[in-house]
Tab-separated table of C-alpha atoms in Angstrom:
chain	number	residue	atom	x	y	z
A	1	MET	CA	-46.725	23.335	-16.034
A	2	PRO	CA	-49.949	23.442	-17.715
A	3	ARG	CA	-51.613	20.052	-18.672
A	4	HIS	CA	-51.598	20.520	-22.351
A	5	ASN	CA	-47.974	21.305	-22.676
A	6	ARG	CA	-47.032	18.220	-20.843
A	7	LYS	CA	-49.025	16.102	-22.908
A	8	ARG	CA	-47.610	17.433	-26.337
A	9	VAL	CA	-44.009	16.665	-24.924
A	10	GLU	CA	-45.026	12.939	-23.890
A	11	THR	CA	-46.151	12.124	-27.434
A	12	ARG	CA	-42.928	13.296	-28.944
A	13	ARG	CA	-40.920	10.923	-26.732
A	14	GLY	CA	-38.814	8.713	-28.942
A	15	THR	CA	-39.498	10.352	-32.084
A	16	ALA	CA	-35.670	11.423	-32.527
A	17	THR	CA	-34.845	7.543	-32.298
A	18	VAL	CA	-37.381	6.447	-34.836
A	19	GLU	CA	-36.183	9.029	-37.145
A	20	PHE	CA	-32.606	8.140	-36.765
A	21	ALA	CA	-33.719	4.547	-37.394
A	22	VAL	CA	-35.429	5.582	-40.825
A	23	VAL	CA	-32.534	7.937	-42.057
A	24	ALA	CA	-29.289	6.373	-40.558
A	25	PRO	CA	-29.748	3.161	-42.951
A	26	LEU	CA	-30.344	5.342	-45.859
A	27	PHE	CA	-27.400	7.701	-45.104
A	28	LEU	CA	-25.057	4.688	-44.837
A	29	LEU	CA	-26.115	3.258	-48.003
A	30	LEU	CA	-25.601	6.486	-49.932
A	31	THR	CA	-22.482	6.791	-48.423
A	32	LEU	CA	-21.151	3.368	-49.582
A	33	GLY	CA	-22.637	4.035	-52.996
A	34	LEU	CA	-20.512	7.239	-53.191
A	35	LEU	CA	-17.341	5.293	-51.905
A	36	GLN	CA	-17.858	2.468	-54.528
A	37	GLY	CA	-18.894	4.800	-57.427
A	38	SER	CA	-15.787	6.931	-56.785
A	39	LYS	CA	-13.713	3.898	-56.692
A	40	LEU	CA	-15.026	2.709	-59.981
A	41	PHE	CA	-14.608	6.163	-61.497
A	42	ASP	CA	-10.899	6.325	-60.489
A	43	SER	CA	-10.273	2.788	-61.851
A	44	HIS	CA	-11.626	3.681	-65.285
A	45	SER	CA	-9.991	6.879	-65.287
A	46	VAL	CA	-6.787	4.894	-65.049
A	47	MET	CA	-7.624	2.233	-67.700
A	48	ALA	CA	-8.471	5.235	-69.902
A	49	GLN	CA	-5.266	6.688	-69.593
A	50	ALA	CA	-3.367	3.356	-69.972
A	51	ALA	CA	-5.356	2.576	-73.241
A	52	ARG	CA	-4.498	6.231	-74.689
A	53	ASP	CA	-0.972	5.781	-73.766
A	54	GLY	CA	-0.763	2.322	-75.223
A	55	ALA	CA	-2.639	3.273	-78.266
A	56	ARG	CA	-0.248	6.450	-78.694
A	57	LEU	CA	2.671	3.993	-78.492
A	58	GLY	CA	1.050	1.974	-81.176
A	59	ALA	CA	0.738	5.044	-83.459
A	60	MET	CA	4.446	5.946	-83.253
A	61	ASP	CA	7.355	5.028	-85.065
A	62	ARG	CA	8.301	1.877	-83.101
A	63	ALA	CA	11.442	1.004	-84.837
A	64	ASP	CA	13.740	2.845	-81.879
A	65	TRP	CA	11.911	1.156	-78.881
A	66	VAL	CA	10.880	-2.119	-80.154
A	67	SER	CA	13.964	-4.927	-80.151
A	68	GLN	CA	14.300	-6.890	-83.357
A	69	GLY	CA	12.107	-10.003	-82.915
A	70	ILE	CA	9.623	-8.495	-80.677
A	71	ASN	CA	5.959	-8.193	-81.724
A	72	SER	CA	4.722	-4.373	-81.292
A	73	ASN	CA	1.401	-5.760	-80.372
A	74	ASP	CA	2.864	-8.112	-77.317
A	75	LYS	CA	4.994	-5.148	-76.362
A	76	ILE	CA	2.217	-2.691	-76.450
A	77	LYS	CA	-0.291	-5.333	-74.472
A	78	GLN	CA	2.432	-5.850	-71.863
A	79	ASP	CA	3.125	-2.190	-71.369
A	80	VAL	CA	-0.603	-1.475	-70.909
A	81	ARG	CA	-0.536	-4.452	-68.149
A	82	ASN	CA	2.442	-2.889	-66.562
A	83	THR	CA	0.901	0.202	-66.340
A	84	LEU	CA	-2.416	-0.972	-64.696
A	85	ALA	CA	-0.445	-3.348	-62.388
A	86	ALA	CA	1.519	-0.188	-60.908
A	87	ALA	CA	-1.833	1.294	-60.533
A	88	GLY	CA	-3.063	-1.795	-58.353
A	89	PHE	CA	-4.763	-3.764	-60.983
A	90	ASP	CA	-4.044	-7.598	-61.070
A	91	PRO	CA	-2.193	-7.963	-64.219
A	92	GLU	CA	-3.618	-11.673	-64.679
A	93	ASP	CA	-7.115	-10.061	-64.628
A	94	VAL	CA	-6.351	-7.502	-67.374
A	95	ASP	CA	-7.318	-8.615	-70.929
A	96	VAL	CA	-5.745	-6.202	-73.788
A	97	PHE	CA	-6.913	-6.444	-77.315
A	98	ILE	CA	-5.603	-4.717	-80.533
A	99	GLU	CA	-8.222	-4.952	-83.030
A	100	PHE	CA	-9.739	-3.263	-86.218
A	101	PRO	CA	-12.606	-0.971	-84.954
A	102	GLY	CA	-15.822	-2.375	-84.535
A	103	GLU	CA	-14.693	-5.706	-85.315
A	104	PRO	CA	-14.277	-7.680	-82.161
A	105	GLY	CA	-12.057	-10.734	-82.617
A	106	ASN	CA	-10.521	-9.246	-85.654
A	107	ASP	CA	-6.872	-8.921	-84.438
A	108	PHE	CA	-5.013	-5.988	-85.959
A	109	ASP	CA	-1.168	-6.238	-86.452
A	110	LEU	CA	0.900	-3.176	-85.888
A	111	ASP	CA	3.727	-4.339	-87.722
A	112	ASP	CA	2.031	-5.456	-90.891
A	113	PRO	CA	2.716	-3.013	-93.633
A	114	ALA	CA	-0.620	-3.665	-95.144
A	115	ASN	CA	-2.021	-1.958	-91.946
A	116	ASP	CA	-0.073	1.188	-92.229
A	117	PHE	CA	-2.246	4.240	-91.897
A	118	GLU	CA	-5.208	2.217	-90.897
A	119	LEU	CA	-7.409	2.666	-87.766
A	120	PHE	CA	-6.971	0.261	-84.886
A	121	GLU	CA	-8.631	-0.179	-81.535
A	122	LEU	CA	-6.941	-0.796	-78.369
A	123	ARG	CA	-9.499	-2.340	-75.734
A	124	ILE	CA	-8.986	-2.799	-72.045
A	125	GLU	CA	-11.338	-5.370	-70.150
A	126	VAL	CA	-11.076	-5.822	-66.359
A	127	PRO	CA	-13.700	-7.896	-64.148
A	128	LEU	CA	-15.797	-5.867	-61.800
A	129	ASN	CA	-15.385	-8.754	-59.080
A	130	PRO	CA	-12.158	-7.078	-57.603
A	131	LEU	CA	-13.247	-3.551	-57.887
A	132	VAL	CA	-16.819	-3.918	-56.483
A	133	GLU	CA	-18.260	-6.775	-54.615
A	134	THR	CA	-20.764	-8.689	-57.273
A	135	HIS	CA	-22.729	-11.838	-57.087
A	136	ASN	CA	-22.086	-13.112	-60.614
A	137	ASP	CA	-20.772	-16.498	-61.489
A	138	ASN	CA	-17.574	-16.614	-63.516
A	139	GLU	CA	-19.547	-17.353	-66.807
A	140	ASN	CA	-21.761	-14.101	-66.703
A	141	GLN	CA	-18.925	-11.922	-64.954
A	142	LEU	CA	-19.425	-8.035	-65.391
A	143	LYS	CA	-16.427	-6.224	-66.976
A	144	MET	CA	-15.334	-2.624	-67.186
A	145	VAL	CA	-14.240	-1.834	-70.640
A	146	SER	CA	-12.197	1.214	-71.835
A	147	LYS	CA	-11.197	1.491	-75.411
A	148	VAL	CA	-9.560	4.059	-77.696
A	149	VAL	CA	-9.124	4.338	-81.570
A	150	PHE	CA	-5.825	5.473	-83.122
A	151	ARG	CA	-4.307	5.562	-86.612
A	152	ASN	CA	-1.307	3.444	-87.408
A	153	SER	CA	0.874	6.334	-88.697
A	154	LYS	CA	4.042	5.519	-87.456
A	155	SER	CA	4.611	9.414	-86.609
A	156	THR	CA	7.718	10.307	-84.938
A	157	ILE	CA	8.389	12.482	-81.777
A	158	VAL	CA	9.265	16.138	-82.616
A	159	GLN	CA	10.967	17.933	-79.735
């Protein structure tokens, strides 16, 4: 073998190891990020569907499926929590709010006749800690939020 070819082979020795050492952590980080992102996307999709289903129940005529003495708001909140619990969420971590749209803290009573045909917002909040490992203290906890606005129209289902 000529001398100049041997020198070229010797200078490339270990190159693949160095390239792997540089690329492998980046590839691993990208893969883990995609897994966490897909988990968050899936969780938000489940939350959005639960919010739509709960708000749809709130927009319907509840006389047939809500027993006497049971508040519609409480029934819908519990149904949303049960739906999310069936999807793997901890129901103790799920906060459900039924409020006037754009007015956080101003509760909307679905059973109040004064609120007939008014818009209401159903909002679900879940802390990110169980879904993704975060390093936040309990006071500044990040939350994933899903909300939807419906009209309290008391419509009926036509089949």
